Short mmCIF file of C-alpha atoms and ligand atoms in Angstrom, two decimals:
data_model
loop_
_atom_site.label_atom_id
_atom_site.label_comp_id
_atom_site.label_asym_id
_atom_site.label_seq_id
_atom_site.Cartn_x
_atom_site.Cartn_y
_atom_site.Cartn_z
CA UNK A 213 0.76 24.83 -17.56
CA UNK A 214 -2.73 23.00 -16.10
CA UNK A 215 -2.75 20.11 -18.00
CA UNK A 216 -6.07 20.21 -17.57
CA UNK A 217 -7.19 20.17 -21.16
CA UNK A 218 -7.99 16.86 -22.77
CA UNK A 219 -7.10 16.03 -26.50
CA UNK A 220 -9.66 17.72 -28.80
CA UNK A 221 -11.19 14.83 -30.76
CA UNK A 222 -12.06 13.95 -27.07
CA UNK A 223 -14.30 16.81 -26.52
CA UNK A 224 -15.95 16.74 -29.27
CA UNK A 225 -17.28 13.43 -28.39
CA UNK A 226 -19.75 14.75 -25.47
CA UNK A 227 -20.23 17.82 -23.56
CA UNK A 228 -19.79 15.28 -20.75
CA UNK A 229 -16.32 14.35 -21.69
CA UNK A 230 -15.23 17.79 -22.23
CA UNK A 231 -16.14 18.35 -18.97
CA UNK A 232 -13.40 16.01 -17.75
CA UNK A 233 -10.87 18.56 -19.01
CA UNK A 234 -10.34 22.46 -18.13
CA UNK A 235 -12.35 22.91 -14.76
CA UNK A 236 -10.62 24.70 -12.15
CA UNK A 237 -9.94 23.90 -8.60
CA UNK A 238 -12.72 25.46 -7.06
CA UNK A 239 -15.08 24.08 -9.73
CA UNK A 240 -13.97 20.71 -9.33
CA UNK A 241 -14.23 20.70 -5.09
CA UNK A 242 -17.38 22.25 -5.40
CA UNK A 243 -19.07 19.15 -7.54
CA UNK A 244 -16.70 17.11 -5.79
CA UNK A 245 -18.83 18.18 -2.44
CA UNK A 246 -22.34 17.00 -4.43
CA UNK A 247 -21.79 13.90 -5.87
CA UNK A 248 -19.41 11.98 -4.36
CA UNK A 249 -19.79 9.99 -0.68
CA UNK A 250 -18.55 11.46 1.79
CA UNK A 251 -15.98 8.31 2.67
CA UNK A 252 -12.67 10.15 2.42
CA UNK A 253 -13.30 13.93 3.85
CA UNK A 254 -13.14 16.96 2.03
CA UNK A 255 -10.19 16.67 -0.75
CA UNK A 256 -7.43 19.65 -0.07
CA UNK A 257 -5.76 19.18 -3.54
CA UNK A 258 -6.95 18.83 -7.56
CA UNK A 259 -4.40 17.09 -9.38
CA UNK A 260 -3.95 17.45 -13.18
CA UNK A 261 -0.69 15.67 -14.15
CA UNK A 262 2.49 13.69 -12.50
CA UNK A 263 6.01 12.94 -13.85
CA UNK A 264 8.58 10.78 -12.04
CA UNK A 265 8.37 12.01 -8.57
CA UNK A 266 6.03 15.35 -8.84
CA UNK A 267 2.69 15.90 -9.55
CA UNK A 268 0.57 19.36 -11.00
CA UNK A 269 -2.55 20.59 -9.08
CA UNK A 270 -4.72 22.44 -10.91
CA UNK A 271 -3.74 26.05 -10.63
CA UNK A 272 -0.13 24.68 -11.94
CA UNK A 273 1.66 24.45 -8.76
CA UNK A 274 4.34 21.56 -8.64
CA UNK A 275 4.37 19.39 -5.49
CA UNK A 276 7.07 16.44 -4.83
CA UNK A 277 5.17 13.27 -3.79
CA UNK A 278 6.43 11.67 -0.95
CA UNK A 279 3.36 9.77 -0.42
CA UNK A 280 3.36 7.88 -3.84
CA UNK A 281 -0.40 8.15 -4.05
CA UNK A 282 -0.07 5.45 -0.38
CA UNK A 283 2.70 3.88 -1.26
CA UNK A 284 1.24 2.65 -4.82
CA UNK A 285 3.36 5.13 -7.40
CA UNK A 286 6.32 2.68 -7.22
CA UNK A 287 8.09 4.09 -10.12
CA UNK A 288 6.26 7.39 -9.72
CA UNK A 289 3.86 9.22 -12.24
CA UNK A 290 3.77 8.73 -16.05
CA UNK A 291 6.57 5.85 -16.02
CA UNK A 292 7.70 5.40 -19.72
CA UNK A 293 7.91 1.54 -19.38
CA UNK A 294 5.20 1.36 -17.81
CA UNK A 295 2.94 3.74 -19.95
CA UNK A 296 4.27 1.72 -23.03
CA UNK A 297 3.67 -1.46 -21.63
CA UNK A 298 -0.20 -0.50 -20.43
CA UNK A 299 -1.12 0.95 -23.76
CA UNK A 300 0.74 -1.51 -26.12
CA UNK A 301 -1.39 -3.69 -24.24
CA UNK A 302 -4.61 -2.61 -24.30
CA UNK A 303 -3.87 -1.56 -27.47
CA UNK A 304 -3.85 -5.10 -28.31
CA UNK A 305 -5.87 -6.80 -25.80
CA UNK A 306 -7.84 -5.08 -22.96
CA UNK A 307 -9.99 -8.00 -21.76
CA UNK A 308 -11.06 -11.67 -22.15
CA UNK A 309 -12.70 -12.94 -19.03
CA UNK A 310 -11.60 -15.84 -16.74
CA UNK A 311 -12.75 -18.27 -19.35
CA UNK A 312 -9.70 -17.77 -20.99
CA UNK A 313 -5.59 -17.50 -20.36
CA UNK A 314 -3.47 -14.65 -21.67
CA UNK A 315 0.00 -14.44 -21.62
CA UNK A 316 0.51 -11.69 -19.48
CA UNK A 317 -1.47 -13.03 -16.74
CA UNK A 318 0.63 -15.99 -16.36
CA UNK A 319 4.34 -14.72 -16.91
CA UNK A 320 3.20 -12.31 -13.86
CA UNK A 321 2.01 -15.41 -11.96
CA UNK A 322 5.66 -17.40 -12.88
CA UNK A 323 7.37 -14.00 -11.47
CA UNK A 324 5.11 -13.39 -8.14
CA UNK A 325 5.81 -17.36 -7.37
CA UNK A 326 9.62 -16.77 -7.84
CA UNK A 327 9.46 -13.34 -6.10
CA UNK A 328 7.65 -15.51 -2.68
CA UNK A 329 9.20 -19.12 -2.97
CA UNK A 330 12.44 -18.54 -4.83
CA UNK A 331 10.67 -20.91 -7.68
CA UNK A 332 10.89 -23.90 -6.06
CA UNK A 333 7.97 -24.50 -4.30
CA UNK A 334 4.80 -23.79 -7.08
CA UNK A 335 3.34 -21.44 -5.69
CA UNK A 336 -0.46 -20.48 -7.38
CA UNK A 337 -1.63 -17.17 -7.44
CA UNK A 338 -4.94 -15.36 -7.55
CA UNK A 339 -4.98 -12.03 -9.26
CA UNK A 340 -7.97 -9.48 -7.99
CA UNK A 341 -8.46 -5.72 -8.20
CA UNK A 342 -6.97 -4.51 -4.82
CA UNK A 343 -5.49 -5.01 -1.46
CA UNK A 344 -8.91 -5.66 0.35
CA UNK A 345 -9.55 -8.26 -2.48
CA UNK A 346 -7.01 -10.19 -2.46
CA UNK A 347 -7.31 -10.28 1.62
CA UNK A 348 -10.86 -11.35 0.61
CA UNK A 349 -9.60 -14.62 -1.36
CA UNK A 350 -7.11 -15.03 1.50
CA UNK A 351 -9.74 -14.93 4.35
CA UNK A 352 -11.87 -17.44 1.96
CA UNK A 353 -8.41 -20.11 1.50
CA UNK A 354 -8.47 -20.37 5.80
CA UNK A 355 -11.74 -20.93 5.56
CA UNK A 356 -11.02 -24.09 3.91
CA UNK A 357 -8.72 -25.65 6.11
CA UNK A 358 -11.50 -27.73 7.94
CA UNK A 359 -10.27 -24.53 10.91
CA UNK A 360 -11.80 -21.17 11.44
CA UNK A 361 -10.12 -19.41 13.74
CA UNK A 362 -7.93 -16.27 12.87
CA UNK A 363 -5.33 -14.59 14.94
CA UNK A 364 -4.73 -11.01 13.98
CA UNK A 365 -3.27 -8.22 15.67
CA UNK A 366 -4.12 -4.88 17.27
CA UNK A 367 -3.34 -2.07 15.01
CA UNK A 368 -3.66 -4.10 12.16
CA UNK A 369 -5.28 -2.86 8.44
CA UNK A 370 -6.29 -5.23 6.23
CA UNK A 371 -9.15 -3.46 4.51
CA UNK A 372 -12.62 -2.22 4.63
CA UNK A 373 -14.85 -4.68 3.75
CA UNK A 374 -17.17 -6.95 5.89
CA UNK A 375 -14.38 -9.61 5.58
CA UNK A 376 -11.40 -7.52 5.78
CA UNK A 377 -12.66 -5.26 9.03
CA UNK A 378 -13.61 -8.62 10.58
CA UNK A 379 -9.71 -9.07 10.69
CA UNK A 380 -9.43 -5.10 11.95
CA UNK A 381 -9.04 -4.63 15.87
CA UNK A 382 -10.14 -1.04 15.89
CA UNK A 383 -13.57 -0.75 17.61
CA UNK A 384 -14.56 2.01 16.15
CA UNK A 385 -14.35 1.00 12.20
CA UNK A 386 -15.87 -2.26 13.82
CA UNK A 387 -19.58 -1.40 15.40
CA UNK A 388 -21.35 0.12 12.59
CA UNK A 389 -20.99 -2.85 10.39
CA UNK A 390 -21.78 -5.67 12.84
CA UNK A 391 -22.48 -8.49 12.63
CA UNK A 392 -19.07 -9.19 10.74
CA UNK A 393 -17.40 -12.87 10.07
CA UNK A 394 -16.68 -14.86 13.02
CA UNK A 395 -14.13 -16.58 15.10
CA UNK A 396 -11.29 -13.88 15.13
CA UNK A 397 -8.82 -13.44 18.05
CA UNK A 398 -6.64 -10.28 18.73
CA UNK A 399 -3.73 -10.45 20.50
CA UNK A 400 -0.71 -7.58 20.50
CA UNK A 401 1.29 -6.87 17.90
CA UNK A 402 4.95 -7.65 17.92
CA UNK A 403 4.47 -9.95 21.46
CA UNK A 404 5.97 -13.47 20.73
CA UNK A 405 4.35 -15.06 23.84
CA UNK A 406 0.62 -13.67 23.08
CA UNK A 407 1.26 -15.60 20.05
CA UNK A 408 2.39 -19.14 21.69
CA UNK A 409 -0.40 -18.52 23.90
CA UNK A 410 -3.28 -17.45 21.30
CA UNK A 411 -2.60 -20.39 18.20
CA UNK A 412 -3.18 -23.77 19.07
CA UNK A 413 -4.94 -27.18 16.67
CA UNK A 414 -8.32 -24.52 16.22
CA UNK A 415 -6.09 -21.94 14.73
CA UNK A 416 -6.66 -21.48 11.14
CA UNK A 417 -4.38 -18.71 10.37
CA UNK A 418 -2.35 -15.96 11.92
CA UNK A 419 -2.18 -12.67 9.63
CA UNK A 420 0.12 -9.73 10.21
CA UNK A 421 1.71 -6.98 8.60
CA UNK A 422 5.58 -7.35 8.92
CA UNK A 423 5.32 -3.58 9.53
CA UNK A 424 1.40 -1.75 10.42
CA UNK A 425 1.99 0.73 7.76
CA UNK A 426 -1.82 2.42 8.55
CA UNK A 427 -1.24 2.24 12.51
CA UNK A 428 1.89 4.60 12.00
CA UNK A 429 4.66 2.51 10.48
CA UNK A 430 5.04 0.34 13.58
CA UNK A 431 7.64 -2.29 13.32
CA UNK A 432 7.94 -5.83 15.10
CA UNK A 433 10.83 -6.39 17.58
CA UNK A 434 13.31 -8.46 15.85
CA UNK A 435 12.96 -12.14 15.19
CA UNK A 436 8.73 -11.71 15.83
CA UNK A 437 8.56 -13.14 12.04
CA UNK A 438 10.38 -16.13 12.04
CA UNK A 439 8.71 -16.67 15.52
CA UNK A 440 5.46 -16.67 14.20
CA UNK A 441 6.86 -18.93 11.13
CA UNK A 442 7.35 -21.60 13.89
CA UNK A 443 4.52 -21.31 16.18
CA UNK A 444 1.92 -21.51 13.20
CA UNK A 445 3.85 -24.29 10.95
CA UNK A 446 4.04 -26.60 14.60
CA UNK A 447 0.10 -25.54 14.90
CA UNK A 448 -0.67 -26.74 11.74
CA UNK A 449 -1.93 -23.45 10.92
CA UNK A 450 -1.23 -21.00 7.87
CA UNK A 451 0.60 -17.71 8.04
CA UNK A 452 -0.87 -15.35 5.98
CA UNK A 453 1.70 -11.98 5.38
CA UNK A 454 -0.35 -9.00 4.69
CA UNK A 455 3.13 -6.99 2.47
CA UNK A 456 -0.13 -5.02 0.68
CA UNK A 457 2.11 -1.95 1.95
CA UNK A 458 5.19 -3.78 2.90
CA UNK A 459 5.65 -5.26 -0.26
CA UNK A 460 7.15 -4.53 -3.96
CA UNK A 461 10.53 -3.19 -3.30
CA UNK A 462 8.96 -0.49 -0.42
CA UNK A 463 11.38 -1.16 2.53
CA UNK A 464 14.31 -2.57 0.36
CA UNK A 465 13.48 -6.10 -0.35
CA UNK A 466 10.82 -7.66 -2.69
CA UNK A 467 8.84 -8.43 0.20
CA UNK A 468 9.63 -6.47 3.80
CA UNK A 469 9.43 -10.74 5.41
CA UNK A 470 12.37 -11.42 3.51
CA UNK A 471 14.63 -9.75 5.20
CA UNK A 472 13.56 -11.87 8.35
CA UNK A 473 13.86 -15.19 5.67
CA UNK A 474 10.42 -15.63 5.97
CA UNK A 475 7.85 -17.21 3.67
CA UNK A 476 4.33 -17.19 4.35
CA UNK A 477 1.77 -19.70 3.53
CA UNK A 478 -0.12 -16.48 2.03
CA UNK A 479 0.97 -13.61 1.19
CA UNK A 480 -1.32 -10.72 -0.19
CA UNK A 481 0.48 -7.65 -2.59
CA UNK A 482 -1.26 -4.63 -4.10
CA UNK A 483 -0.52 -0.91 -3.86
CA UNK A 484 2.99 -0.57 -5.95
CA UNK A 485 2.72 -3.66 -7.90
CA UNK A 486 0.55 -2.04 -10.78
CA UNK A 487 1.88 1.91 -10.09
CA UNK A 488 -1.67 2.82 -9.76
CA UNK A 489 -3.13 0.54 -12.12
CA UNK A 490 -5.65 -1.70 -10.20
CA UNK A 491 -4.33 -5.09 -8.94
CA UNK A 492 -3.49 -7.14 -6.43
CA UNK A 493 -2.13 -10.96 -5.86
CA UNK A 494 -3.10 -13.42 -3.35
CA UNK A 495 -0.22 -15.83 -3.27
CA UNK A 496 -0.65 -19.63 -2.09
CA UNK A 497 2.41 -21.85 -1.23
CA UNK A 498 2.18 -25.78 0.01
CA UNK A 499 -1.38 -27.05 0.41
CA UNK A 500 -2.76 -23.48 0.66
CA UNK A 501 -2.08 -22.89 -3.08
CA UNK A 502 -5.08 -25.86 -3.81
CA UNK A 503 -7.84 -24.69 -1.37
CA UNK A 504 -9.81 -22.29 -3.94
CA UNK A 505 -11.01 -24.86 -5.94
CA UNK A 506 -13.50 -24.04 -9.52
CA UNK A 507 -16.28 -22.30 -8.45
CA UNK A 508 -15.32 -20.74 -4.91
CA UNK A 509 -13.79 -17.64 -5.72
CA UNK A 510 -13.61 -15.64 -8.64
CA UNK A 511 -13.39 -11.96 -10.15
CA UNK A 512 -14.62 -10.62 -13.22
CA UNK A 513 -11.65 -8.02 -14.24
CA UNK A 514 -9.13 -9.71 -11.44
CA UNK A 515 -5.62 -10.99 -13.68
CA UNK A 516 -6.89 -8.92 -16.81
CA UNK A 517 -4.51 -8.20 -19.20
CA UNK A 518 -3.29 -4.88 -18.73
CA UNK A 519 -3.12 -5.12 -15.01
CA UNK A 520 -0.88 -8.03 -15.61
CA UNK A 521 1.46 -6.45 -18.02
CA UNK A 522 1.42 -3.50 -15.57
CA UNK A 523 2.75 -5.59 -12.79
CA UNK A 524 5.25 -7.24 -14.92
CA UNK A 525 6.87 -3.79 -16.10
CA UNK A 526 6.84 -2.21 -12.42
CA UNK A 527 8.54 -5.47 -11.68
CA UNK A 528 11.40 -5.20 -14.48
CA UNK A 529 11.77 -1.65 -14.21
CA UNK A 530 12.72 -1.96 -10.63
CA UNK A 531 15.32 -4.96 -11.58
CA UNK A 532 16.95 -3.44 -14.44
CA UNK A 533 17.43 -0.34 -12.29
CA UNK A 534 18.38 -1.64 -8.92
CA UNK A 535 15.90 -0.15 -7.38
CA UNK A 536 15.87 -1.94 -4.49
CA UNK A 537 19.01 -0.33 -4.04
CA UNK A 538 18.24 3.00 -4.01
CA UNK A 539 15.39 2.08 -1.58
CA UNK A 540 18.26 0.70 1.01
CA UNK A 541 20.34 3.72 0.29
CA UNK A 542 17.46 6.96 0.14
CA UNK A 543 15.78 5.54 2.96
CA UNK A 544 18.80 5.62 5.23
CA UNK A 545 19.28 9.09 3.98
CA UNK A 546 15.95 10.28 4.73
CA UNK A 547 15.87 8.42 8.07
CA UNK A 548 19.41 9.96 9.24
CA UNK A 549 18.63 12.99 7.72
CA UNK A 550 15.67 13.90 9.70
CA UNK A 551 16.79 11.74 12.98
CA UNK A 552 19.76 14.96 12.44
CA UNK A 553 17.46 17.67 12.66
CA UNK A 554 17.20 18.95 16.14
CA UNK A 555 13.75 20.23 17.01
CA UNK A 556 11.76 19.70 19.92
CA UNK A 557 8.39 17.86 18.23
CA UNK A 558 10.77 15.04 16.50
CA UNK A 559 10.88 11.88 18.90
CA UNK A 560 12.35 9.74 16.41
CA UNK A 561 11.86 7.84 13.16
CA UNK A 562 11.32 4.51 12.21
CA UNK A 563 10.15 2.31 10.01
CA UNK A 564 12.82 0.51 6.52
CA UNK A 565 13.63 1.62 3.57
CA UNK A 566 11.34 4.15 1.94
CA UNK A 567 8.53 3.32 4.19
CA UNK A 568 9.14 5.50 7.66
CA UNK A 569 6.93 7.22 10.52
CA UNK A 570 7.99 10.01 11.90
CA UNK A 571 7.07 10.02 15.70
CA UNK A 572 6.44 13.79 17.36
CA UNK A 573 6.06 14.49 20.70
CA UNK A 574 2.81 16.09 20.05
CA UNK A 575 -0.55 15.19 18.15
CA UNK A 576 0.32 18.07 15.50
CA UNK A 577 0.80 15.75 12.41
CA UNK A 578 -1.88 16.93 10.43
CA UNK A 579 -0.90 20.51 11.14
CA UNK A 580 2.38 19.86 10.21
CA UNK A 581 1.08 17.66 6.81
CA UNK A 582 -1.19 20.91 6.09
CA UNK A 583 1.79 23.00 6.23
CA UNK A 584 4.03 20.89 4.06
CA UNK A 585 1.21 20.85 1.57
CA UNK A 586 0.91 24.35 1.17
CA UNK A 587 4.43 24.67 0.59
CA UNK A 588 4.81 21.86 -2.40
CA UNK A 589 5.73 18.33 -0.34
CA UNK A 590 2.63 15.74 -0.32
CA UNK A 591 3.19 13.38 2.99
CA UNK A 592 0.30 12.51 5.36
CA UNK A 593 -0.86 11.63 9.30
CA UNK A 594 -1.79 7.77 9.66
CA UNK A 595 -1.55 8.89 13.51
CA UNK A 596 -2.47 12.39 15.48
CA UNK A 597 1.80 11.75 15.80
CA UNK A 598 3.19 10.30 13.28
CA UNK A 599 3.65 11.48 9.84
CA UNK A 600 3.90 9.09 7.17
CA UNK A 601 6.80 9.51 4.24
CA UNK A 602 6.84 7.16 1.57
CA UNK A 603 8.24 8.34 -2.05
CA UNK A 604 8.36 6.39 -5.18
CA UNK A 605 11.27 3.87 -5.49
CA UNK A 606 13.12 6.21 -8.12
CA UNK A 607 13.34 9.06 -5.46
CA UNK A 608 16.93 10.88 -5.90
CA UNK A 609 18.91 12.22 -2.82
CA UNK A 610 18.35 16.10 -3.90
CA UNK A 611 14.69 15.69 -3.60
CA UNK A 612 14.86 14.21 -0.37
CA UNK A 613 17.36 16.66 0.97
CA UNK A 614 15.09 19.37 0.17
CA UNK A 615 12.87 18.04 2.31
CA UNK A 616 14.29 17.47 5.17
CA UNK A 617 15.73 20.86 4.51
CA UNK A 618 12.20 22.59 4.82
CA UNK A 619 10.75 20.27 7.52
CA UNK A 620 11.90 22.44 9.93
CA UNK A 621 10.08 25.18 9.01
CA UNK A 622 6.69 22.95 8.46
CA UNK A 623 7.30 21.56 11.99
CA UNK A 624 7.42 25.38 13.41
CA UNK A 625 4.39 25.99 11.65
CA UNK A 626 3.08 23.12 13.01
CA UNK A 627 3.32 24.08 16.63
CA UNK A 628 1.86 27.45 16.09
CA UNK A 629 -1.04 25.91 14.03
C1 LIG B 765 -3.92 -0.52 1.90
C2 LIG B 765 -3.89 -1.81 2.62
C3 LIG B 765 -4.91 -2.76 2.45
C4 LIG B 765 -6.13 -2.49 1.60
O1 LIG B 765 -5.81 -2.33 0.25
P1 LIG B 765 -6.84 -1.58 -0.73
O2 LIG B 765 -6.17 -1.64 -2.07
O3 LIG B 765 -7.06 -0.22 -0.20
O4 LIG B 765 -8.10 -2.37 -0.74
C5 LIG B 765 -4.78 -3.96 3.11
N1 LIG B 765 -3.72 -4.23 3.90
C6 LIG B 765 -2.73 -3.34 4.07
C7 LIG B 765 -1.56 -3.70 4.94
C8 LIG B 765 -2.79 -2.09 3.46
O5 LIG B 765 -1.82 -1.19 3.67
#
């Protein structure tokens, strides 16, 4: 089976929209090569169809996603709560503007302030379309602190646009786009004194990652968190937690600063809170929550109804099935698992839960991700040595295992590659 084939009283509509449907692979790279930008490279897979943790290319051949479309297929592909949830929805009501309130839109704002503060502390949200969007809204809230200085961090992501790279060390994602906003400091990431030394009465904010999820799954040392908790709140300056990657349920907690008992001033979520439905929260707490005031921010689809109800049932499917869990307990497995396989490229692995780098000796990751392709497992290469796993939450112990049973095999292949 393709799946390829769209319902018929679809393609009668247009030639257009029949065209959607029943293309093969090669016809589909080949327009793919004239009409898209070339932002992304050229694509090595067409997929037709997912189901919990496995997706369909084209020619029918089954692969298990261990990449969760970058960490955003929470409760992997086609979820029935969530499908039912999204449809019933839009079904009902797909869109109203930010004239008006809609139910979904705010019991998803009462849940994301009890998911950051607990419920205690009124917390306001801002709902947008994306990670980089909601970093956007965050960016404009330290603006308004009467500061302008950032602190961010070497290795850091926080997005591609003007505002976001501004906050991106990397020099050469930087130069073409210059002049980008202002008054940004780098310092190292994970290095508790570059931080005393680097936020004083200018500082604005400080934004990190609680673990650089595109710089290779790098963690913190221990205790870096609730270090930079202090330094900023004595400042007088906010701390703004990037969990874009980090956060909804990925490394075991609702948000990976929890586990340090951290809250931040901000804290930005995206990729699995809509399981590949488009949104993303910026989250205010304290005086942050009132900067944005009418007419400084806004979004035309951002909190939509669908979106919102999308979030809500990725957010009670992973309470009503402990899912956080199974992230504690499949992560270990897949992190002892492959820390047990003796071969000569593995260094080690790191990272939490189901969010983990594999570190090689060698720059052969993308050899290594090429081979696992071809043989069925989707992972990828944030580094020349790291390879990046990171299933959906509702990953079982058999698919993992036979993984880490093949890896072997993929890093061989690898090497010779
Ligand atoms: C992916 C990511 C972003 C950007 O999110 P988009 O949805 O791609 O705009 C920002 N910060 C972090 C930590 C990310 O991993």
């Amino acid at each position: 089976m393709t799946g390829t084939d769209l319902p018929g009283e679809l393609s009668a509509v247009s030639d257009q929209l029949a065209a959607a449907g029943g293309r093969s692979s090669a016809a589909v790279l080949k327009s793919y090569d004239d009409h898209l930008m070339r932002t992304f490279g050229p694509p090595k897979r067409v997929f037709v169809r997912g189901e919990g943790c496995y997706v369909w290319d084209a020619d029918g051949r089954r692969h298990l996603d261990l990449l969760s479309g970058l960490a955003v297929n929470a409760l992997g592909h086609a979820h029935p709560t969530v499908l039912s949830a999204i449809t019933g929805q839009i079904a009902t009501l797909g869109h109203v503007s930010n004239f008006f309130a809609t139910p979904s839109q705010v019991a998803l704002a009462e849940r994301l302030d009890r998911m950051v503060t607990g419920g205690d502390a009124g917390a306001r949200v801002f709902f947008a379309n994306s990670g980089t969007e909601v970093n956007e809204a965050a960016f404009k809230i330290t603006r308004l602190t009467g500061r302008t200085k950032i602190i961010s961090t070497e290795g850091a992501f926080h997005g591609r646009s003007l505002g976001s790279l501004a906050l991106t060390a990397s020099e050469k994602y930087r130069k073409p786009f210059e002049p980008l906003p202002g008054d940004v400091e780098f310092i190292p990431y994970g290095d508790v004194a570059a931080l005393e030394a680097a936020v004083d009465d200018r500082t604005a904010a400080v934004v990190l990652e609680p673990i650089q999820g595109e710089n290779g799954v790098v963690e913190p040392p221990d205790g870096y968190l609730a270090a930079a908790r202090e330094i900023t709140s004595a400042a007088g300056a906010l701390l703004w937690i990037d969990e874009i990657q980090t956060g909804m349920g990925r490394t075991g907690y609702w948000l990976e600063s929890q586990r340090s008992g951290v809250v931040g001033d901000i804290v930005t979520v995206a990729k699995g809170l809509g399981n590949g439905f488009p949104i993303g929260a910026c989250i205010a707490t304290g005086p942050a929550a009132d900067l944005l005031g009418p007419g400084s921010h806004g979004s035309t689809f951002g909190g939509n109804p669908v979106a919102c109800i999308a979030g809500l049932a990725v957010i009670s499917v992973i309470e009503r099935d402990n899912l956080l869990t199974n992230v504690t307990e499949q992560g270990a497995r897949l992190a002892d698992a492959i820390t047990a396989v003796d071969h000569p490229l593995i260094d080690h692995v790191r990272g939490r839960g189901l969010l983990r780098g594999v570190v090689l000796r060698k720059d052969r990751a993308q050899q290594i991700t090429d081979a696992a392709l071809d043989a069925g497992f989707i992972i990828n290469a944030p580094r020349p040595n790291v390879l990046r796993i990171a299933p959906p939450l509702i990953i079982t112990a058999d698919q993992i295992d036979s993984f880490v049973q093949a890896l072997p095999g993929f890093l061989d292949q690898g090497a010779r590659a």
